[in-house]
Coordinates of C-alpha atoms in Angstrom, one line a residue:
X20 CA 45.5 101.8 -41.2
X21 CA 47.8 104.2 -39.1
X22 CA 45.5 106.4 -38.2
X23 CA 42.8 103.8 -36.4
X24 CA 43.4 100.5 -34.4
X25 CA 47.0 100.0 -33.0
X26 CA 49.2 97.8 -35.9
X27 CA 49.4 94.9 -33.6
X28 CA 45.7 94.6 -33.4
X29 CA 44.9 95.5 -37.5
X30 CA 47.9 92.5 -38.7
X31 CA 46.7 90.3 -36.6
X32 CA 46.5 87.1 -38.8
X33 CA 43.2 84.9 -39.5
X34 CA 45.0 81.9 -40.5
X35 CA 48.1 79.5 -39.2
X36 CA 49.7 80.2 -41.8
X37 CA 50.8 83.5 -41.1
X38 CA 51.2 82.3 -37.4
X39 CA 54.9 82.7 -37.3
X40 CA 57.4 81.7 -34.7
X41 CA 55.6 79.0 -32.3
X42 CA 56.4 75.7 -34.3
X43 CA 57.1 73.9 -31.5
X44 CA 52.9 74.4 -30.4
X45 CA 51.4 74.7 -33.7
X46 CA 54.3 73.4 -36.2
X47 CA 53.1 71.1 -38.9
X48 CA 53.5 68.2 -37.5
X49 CA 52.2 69.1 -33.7
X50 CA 49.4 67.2 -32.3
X51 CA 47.7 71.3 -31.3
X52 CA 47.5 71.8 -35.1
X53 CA 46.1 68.4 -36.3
X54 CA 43.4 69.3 -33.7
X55 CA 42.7 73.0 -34.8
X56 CA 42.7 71.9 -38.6
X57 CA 39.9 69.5 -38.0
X58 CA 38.2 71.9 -35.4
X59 CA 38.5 69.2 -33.0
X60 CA 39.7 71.7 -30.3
X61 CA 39.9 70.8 -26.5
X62 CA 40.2 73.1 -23.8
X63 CA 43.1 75.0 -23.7
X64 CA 45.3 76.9 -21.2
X65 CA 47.6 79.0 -23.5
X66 CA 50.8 79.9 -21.0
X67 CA 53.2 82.5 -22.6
X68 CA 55.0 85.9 -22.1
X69 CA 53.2 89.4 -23.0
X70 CA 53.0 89.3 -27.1
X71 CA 53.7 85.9 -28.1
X72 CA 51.1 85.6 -29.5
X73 CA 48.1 83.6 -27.0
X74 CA 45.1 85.8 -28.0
X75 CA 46.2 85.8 -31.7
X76 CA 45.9 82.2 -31.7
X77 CA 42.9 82.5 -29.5
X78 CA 41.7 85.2 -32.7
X79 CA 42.3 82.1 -35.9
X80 CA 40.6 79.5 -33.6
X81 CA 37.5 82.0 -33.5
X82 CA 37.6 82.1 -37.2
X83 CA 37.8 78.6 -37.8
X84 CA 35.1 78.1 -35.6
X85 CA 32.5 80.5 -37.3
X86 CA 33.3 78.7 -40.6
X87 CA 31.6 75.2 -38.8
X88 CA 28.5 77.2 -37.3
X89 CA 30.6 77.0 -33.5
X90 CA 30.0 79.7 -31.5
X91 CA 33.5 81.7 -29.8
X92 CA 32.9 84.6 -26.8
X93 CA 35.1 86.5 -25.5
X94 CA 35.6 87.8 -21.8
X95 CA 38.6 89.3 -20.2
X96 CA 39.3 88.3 -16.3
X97 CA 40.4 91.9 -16.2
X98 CA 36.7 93.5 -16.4
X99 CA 34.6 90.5 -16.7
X100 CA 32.7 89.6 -13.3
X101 CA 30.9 86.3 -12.8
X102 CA 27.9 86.7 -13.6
X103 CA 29.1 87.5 -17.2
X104 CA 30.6 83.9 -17.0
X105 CA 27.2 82.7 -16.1
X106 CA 25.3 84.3 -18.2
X107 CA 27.7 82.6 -21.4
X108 CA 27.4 79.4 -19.9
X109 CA 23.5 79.8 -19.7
X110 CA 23.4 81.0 -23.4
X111 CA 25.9 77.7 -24.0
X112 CA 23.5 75.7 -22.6
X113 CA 20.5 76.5 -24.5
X114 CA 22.6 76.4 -27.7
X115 CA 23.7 73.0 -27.3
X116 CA 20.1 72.0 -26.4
X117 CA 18.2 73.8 -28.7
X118 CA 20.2 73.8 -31.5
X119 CA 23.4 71.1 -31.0
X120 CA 25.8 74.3 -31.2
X121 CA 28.9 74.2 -29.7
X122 CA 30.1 77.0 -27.4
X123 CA 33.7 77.9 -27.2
X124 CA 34.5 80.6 -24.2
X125 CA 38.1 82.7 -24.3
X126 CA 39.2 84.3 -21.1
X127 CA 41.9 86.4 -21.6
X128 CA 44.2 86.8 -18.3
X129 CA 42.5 84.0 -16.8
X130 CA 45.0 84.0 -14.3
X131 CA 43.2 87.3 -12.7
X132 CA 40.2 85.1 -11.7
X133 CA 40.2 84.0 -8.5
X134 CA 39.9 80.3 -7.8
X135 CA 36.0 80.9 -6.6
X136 CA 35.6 82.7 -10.0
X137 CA 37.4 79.8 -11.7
X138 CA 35.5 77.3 -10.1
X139 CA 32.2 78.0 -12.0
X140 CA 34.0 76.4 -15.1
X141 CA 34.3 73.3 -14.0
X142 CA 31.4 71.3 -14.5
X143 CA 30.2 72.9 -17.3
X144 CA 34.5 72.0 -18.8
X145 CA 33.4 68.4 -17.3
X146 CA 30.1 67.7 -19.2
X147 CA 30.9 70.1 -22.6
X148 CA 28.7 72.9 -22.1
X149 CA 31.7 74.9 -23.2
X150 CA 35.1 73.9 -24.4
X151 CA 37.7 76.7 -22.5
X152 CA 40.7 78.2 -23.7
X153 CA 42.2 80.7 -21.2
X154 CA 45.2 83.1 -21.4
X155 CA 47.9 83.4 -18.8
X156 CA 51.2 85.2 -18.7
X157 CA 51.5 83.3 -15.2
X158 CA 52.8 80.1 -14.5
X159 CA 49.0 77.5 -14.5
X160 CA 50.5 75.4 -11.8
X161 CA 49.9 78.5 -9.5
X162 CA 47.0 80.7 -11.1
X163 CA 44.6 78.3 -12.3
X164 CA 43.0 75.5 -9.8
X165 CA 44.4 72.3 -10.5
X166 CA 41.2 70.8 -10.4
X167 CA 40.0 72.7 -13.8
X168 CA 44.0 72.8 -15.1
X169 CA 44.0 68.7 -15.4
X170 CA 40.9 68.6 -17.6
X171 CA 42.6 71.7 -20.1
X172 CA 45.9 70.8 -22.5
X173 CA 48.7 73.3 -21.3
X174 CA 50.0 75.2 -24.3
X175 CA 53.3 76.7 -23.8
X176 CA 54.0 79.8 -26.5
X177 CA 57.7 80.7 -26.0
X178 CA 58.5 84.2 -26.8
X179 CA 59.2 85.1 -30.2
X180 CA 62.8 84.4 -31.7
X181 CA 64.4 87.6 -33.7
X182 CA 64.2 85.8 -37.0
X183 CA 60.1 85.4 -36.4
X184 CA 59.7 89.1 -35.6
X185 CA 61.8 90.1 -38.5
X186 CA 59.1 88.2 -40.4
X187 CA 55.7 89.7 -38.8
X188 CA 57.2 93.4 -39.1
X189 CA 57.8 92.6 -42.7
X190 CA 54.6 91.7 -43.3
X191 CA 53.1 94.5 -41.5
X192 CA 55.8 96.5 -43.7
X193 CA 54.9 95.6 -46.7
X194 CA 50.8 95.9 -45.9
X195 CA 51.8 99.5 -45.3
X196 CA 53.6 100.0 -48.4
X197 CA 57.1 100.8 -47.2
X198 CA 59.8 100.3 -49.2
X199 CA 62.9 98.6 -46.9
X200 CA 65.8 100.5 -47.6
X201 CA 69.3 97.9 -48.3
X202 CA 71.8 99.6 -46.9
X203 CA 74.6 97.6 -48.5
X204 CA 73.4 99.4 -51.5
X205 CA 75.1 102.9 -51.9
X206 CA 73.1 104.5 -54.0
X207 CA 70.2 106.5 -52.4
X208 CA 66.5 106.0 -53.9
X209 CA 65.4 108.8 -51.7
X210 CA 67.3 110.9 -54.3
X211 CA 65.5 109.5 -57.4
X212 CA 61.9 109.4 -55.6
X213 CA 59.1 111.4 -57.2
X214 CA 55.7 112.3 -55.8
X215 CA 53.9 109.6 -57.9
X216 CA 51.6 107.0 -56.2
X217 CA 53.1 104.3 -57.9
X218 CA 56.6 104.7 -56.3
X219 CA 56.5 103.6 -52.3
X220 CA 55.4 106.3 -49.4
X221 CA 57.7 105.8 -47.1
X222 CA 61.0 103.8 -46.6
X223 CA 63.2 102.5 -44.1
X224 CA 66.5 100.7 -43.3
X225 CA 66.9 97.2 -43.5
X226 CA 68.9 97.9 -39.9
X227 CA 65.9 99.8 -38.3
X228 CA 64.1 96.4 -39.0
X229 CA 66.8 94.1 -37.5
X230 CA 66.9 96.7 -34.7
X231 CA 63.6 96.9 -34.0
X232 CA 63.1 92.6 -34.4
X233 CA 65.7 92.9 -31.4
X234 CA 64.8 95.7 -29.1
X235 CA 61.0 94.3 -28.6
X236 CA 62.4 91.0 -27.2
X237 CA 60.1 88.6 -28.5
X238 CA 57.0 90.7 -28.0
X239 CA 55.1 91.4 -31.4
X240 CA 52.7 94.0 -29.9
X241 CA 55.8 96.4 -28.9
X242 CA 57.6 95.5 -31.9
X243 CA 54.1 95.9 -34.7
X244 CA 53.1 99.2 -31.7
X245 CA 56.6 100.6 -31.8
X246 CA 56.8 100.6 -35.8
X247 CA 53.5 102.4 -36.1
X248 CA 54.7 104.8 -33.5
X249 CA 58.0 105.6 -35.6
X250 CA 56.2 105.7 -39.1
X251 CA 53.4 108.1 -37.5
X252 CA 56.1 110.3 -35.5
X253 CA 58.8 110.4 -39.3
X254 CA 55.5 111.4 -41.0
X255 CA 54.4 114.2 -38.3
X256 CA 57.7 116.0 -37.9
X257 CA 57.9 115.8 -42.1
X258 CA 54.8 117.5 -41.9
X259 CA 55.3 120.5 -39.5
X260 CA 58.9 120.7 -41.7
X261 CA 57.5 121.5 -44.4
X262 CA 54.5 123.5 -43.0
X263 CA 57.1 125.8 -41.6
X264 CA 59.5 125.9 -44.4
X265 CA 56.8 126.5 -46.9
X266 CA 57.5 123.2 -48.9
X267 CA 55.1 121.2 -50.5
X268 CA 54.6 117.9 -48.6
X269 CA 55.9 114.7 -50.1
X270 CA 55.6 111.8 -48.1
X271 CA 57.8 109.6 -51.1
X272 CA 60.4 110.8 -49.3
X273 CA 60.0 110.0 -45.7
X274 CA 62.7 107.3 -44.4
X275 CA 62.5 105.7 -40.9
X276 CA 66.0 105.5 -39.3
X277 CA 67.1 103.0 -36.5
X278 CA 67.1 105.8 -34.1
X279 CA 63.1 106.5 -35.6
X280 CA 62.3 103.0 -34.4
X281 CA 64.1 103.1 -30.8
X282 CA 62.2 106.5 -30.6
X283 CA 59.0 104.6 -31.5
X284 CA 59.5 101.7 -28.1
X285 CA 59.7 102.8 -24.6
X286 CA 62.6 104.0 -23.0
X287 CA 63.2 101.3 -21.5
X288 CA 63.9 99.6 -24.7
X289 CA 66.4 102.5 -25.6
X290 CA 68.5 102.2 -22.8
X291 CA 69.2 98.5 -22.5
X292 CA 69.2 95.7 -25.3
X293 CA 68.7 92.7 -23.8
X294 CA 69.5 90.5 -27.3
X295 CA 72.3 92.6 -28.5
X296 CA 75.9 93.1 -27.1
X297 CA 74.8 95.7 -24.9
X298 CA 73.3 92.9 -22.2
X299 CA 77.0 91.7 -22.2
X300 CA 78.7 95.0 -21.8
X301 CA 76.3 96.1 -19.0
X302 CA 76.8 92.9 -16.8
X303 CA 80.6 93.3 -17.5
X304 CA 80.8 96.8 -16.3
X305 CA 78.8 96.2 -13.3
X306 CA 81.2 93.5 -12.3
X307 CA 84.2 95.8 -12.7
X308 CA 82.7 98.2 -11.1
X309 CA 82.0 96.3 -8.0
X310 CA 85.5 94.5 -8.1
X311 CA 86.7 98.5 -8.9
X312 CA 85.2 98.7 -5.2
X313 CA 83.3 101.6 -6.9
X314 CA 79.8 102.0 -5.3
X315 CA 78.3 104.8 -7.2
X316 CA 79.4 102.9 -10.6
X317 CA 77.9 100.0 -9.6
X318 CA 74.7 101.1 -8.5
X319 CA 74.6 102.6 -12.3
X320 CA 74.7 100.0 -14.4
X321 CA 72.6 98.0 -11.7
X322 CA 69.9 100.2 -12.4
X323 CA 70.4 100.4 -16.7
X324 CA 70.0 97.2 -16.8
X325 CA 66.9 96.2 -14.1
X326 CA 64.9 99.8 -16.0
X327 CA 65.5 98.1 -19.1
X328 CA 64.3 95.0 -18.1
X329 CA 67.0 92.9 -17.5
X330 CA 65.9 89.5 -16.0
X331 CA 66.5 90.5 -12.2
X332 CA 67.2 86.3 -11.2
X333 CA 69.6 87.1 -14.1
X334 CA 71.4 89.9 -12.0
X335 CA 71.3 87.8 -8.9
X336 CA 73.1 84.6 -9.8
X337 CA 76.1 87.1 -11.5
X338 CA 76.0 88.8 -7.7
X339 CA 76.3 84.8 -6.4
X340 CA 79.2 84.1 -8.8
X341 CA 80.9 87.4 -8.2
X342 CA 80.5 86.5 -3.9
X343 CA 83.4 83.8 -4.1
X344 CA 85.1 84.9 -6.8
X345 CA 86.3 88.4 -6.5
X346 CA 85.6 88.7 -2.4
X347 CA 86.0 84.9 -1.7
X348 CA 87.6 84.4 1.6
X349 CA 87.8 88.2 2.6
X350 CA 84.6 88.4 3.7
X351 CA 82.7 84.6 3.1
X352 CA 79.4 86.3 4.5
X353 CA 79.1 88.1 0.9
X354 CA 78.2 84.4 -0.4
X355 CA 75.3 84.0 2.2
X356 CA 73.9 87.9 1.1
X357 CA 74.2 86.8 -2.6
X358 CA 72.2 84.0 -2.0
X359 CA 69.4 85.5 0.1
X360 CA 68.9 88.3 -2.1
X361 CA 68.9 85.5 -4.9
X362 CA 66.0 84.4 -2.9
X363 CA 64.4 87.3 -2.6
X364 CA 64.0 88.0 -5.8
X365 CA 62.8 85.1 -6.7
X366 CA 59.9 85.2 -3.9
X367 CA 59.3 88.9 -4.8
X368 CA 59.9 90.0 -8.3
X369 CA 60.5 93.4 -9.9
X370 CA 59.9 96.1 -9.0
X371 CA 60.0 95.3 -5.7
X372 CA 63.5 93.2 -5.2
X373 CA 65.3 95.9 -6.9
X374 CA 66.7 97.3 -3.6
X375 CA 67.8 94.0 -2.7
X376 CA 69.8 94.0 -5.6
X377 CA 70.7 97.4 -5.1
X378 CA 72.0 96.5 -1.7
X379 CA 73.9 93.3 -2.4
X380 CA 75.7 95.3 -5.1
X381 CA 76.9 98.5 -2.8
X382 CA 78.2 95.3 0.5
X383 CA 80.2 93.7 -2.9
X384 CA 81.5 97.0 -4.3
X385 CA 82.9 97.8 -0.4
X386 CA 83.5 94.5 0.9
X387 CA 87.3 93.6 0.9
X388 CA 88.6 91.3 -1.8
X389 CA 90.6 88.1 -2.3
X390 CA 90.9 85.7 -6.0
X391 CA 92.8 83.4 -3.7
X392 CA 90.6 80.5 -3.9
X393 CA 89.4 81.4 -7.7
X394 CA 93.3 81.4 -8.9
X395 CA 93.8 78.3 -6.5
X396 CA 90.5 76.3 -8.3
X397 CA 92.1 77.3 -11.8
X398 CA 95.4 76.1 -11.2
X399 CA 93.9 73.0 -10.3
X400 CA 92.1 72.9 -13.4
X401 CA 95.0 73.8 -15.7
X402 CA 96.7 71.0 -13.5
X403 CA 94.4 68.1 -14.3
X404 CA 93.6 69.7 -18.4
X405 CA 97.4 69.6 -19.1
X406 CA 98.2 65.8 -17.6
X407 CA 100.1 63.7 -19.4
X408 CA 98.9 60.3 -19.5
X409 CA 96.2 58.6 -17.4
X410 CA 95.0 60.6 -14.1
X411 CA 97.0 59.1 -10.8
X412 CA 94.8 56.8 -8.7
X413 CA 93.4 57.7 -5.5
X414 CA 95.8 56.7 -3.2
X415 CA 94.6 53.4 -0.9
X416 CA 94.3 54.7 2.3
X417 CA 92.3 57.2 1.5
X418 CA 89.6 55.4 -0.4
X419 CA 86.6 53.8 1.3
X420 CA 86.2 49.9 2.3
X421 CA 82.8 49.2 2.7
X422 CA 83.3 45.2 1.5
X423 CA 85.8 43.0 3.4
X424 CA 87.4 42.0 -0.3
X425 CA 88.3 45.9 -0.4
X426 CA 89.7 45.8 2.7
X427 CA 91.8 42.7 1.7
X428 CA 93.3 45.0 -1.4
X429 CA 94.5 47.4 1.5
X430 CA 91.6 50.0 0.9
X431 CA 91.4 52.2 3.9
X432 CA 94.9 50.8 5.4
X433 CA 96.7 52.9 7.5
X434 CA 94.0 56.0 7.0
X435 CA 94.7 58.3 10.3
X436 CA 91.4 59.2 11.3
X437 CA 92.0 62.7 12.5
X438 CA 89.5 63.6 14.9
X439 CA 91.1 60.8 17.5
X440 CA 94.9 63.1 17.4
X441 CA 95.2 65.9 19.8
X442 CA 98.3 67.3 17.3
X443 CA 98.6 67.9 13.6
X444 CA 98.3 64.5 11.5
X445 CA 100.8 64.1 9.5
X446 CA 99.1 61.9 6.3
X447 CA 99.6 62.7 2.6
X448 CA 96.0 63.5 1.1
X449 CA 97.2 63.8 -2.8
X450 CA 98.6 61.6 -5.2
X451 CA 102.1 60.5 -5.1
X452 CA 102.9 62.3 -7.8
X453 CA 101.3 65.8 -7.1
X454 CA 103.2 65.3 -3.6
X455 CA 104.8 69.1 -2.2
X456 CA 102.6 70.9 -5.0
X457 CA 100.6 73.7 -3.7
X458 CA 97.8 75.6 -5.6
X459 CA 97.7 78.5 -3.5
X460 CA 101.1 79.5 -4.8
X461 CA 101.7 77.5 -8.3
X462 CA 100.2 77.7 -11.3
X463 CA 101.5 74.7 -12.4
X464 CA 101.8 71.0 -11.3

């Protein structure tokens, strides 16, 4: 199994049942799986991030349909050209004449068809030559023409929560006969292993699992990929160990360590954990760094956290914070480059916008700064959290008058309507009670 098709592809499952982590699309009680159980299936748009599993649940709907006699093809948009799309729709034509078969066509990354290419659904989606269910890691509202989108159900597969992942590598764990490893427990049953078959090939620790759930973000492919990649690369260098030390090879005593599994992802995954505490630590240090007016720093942890995939729109709206409050009134342009390159990543994306980030973050780390209005905003907030009693009204000539019976209650009287004064205007603008206090300078009211 290790040796042949990649893990993600050989544990694929056949059935809902072992469809874990998409409840909210194909729970129970969804309308999606009411559909799919009594093969009434309509045409489908399945919208989700890489490895959530859209061609998996593409794969059970293919073998539910060959149970009732349905025929299921399969095209990718990366290699398919159009005349394969007519040449499925001719053959789904003379099924459904000829023989009253149904034809159900899969595009996977539909999205990669342009809207000529996408076009030649249409009719045959109108009149039921084929029921379509397409693939798309890209928003449908954009990549698929909105004239075949309204007669296709969007399906929106969310990525994969920890707890689900924990679940599919178990099961692909346990179809590979590895023994997970508690490390609560103190006692080591590498120690006791023998050579028999009846005792487990391989184990590994319960933590390499949890780390592993983690590190592939939601994406089952990486995660089910990166745990054949560790178990292959333990069972290699236990190999060439023994070749070279002249031991006899035993693989009942191979275990795969957390650091195994990290070595079994990309690097990417390695240097940055999005889910964990290290996503926290990063953004933290990259806004000391910058408030540390420390360019070099900055453009560090800028970069450990965009190569390991941090969410760039993520980045930005920390950099649009950090403009008012750490540089604030120093320099209130850094506000207006925090926005625009905000906005430029979200019209470009990665990897392109990362030298707008880059750039943002060296003008913050040397602009000048001020907490002035951040300290002044809090002590207003401590100010009106620690009041005693029932907030002071607005005081009556400063409130608006638009009936004549609010004018009769003195709303608006006596307002000095500034603009009209060549000099200063002297006119109270808080409550009686807060008179003389200034924020700027107090922490307390």
């Amino acid at each position: 199994m290790l040796q042949g098709k990649p893990l993600a592809d050989t544990m694929r499952p056949d059935t809902l049942q072992d469809y874990f982590g998409q409840s909210r699309a194909v729970g129970q009680d969804t309308l999606l799986r009411s559909l799919l159980e009594t093969n009434e299936i309509p045409s489908l748009i399945l919208w989700g991030p890489p490895g959530c599993g859209k061609t998996t649940l593409a794969h059970i709907i293919a073998n539910n349909s060959k149970k009732h006699s349905i025929r299921f093809v399969t095209l990718s948009a990366t290699n398919a050209k159009t005349n394969d799309v007519r040449d499925v729709i001719k053959q789904a034509q003379n099924e459904k004449s000829f023989f009253k078969r149904k034809t159900i066509l899969f595009i996977d990354e539909i999205h990669r068809f342009n809207k000529s290419q996408q076009d030649t659904f249409l009719p045959h989606v109108e009149c039921g030559t084929i029921t379509l269910i397409g693939a798309t890691t890209e928003n449908p509202s954009f990549q698929v023409n909105a004239a075949l989108l309204s007669r296709c159900r969007v399906i929106v597969l969310e990525k994969l929560p920890a707890e689900a992942m924990v679940t599919i590598l178990m099961r692909a764990i346990n179809s590979l006969g590895i023994h997970v490893l508690d490390s609560s427990r103190p006692t080591d049953p590498l120690s006791h292993s023998s050579n028999s078959s009846s005792e487990p090939a391989m184990f590994i620790e319960d933590k390499a699992v949890d780390t592993l759930a983690y590190l592939s973000d939601g994406d089952a492919r990486a995660g089910l990929n990166g745990l054949q990649l560790a178990v292959l690369a333990r069972l290699s260098s236990r190999k060439m160990f023994c070749k070279k030390s002249g031991q006899s090879y035993s693989p009942s005593r191979v275990l795969i360590t957390e650091n195994d599994v990290k070595e079994g992802l990309q690097r990417s995954h390695i240097l940055y954990d999005r889910a964990g505490e290290e996503h926290y630590n990063c953004i933290s240090a990259l806004h000391k760094s910058m408030r540390g007016s420390d360019q070099n720093a900055s453009l560090y942890w800028l970069a450990r956290m965009l190569e390991g995939g941090e969410d760039p729109l993520y980045v930005a709206r920390r950099l649009v914070r950090f403009a008012s409050e750490d540089i604030g009134l120093a320099d209130p342009s850094a506000l207006t480059q925090a926005v625009a390159a905000y906005q430029g990543c979200h019209f470009i994306g990665m990897p392109e916008c990362e030298v707008l980030l880059a750039q943002c973050v060296v003008y913050f780390a040397r602009a000048p700064k001020s907490i002035e209005v951040y300290s002044a905003y809090n002590n207003v907030k401590a100010c009106l959290r620690n009041h005693q009693g029932p907030l002071p009204p607005v005081p009556l000539h400063l409130r608006n008058a638009p009936t004549r019976l609010m004018k009769d209650l003195g709303y608006g009287k006596g307002y000095k309507y500034n603009p009209m004064y060549s000099e200063p205007v002297d006119q109270e603008y808080l409550p009686e009670e807060l008179r003389g206090v200034d924020f700027f300078k107090q922490r307390r009211c």
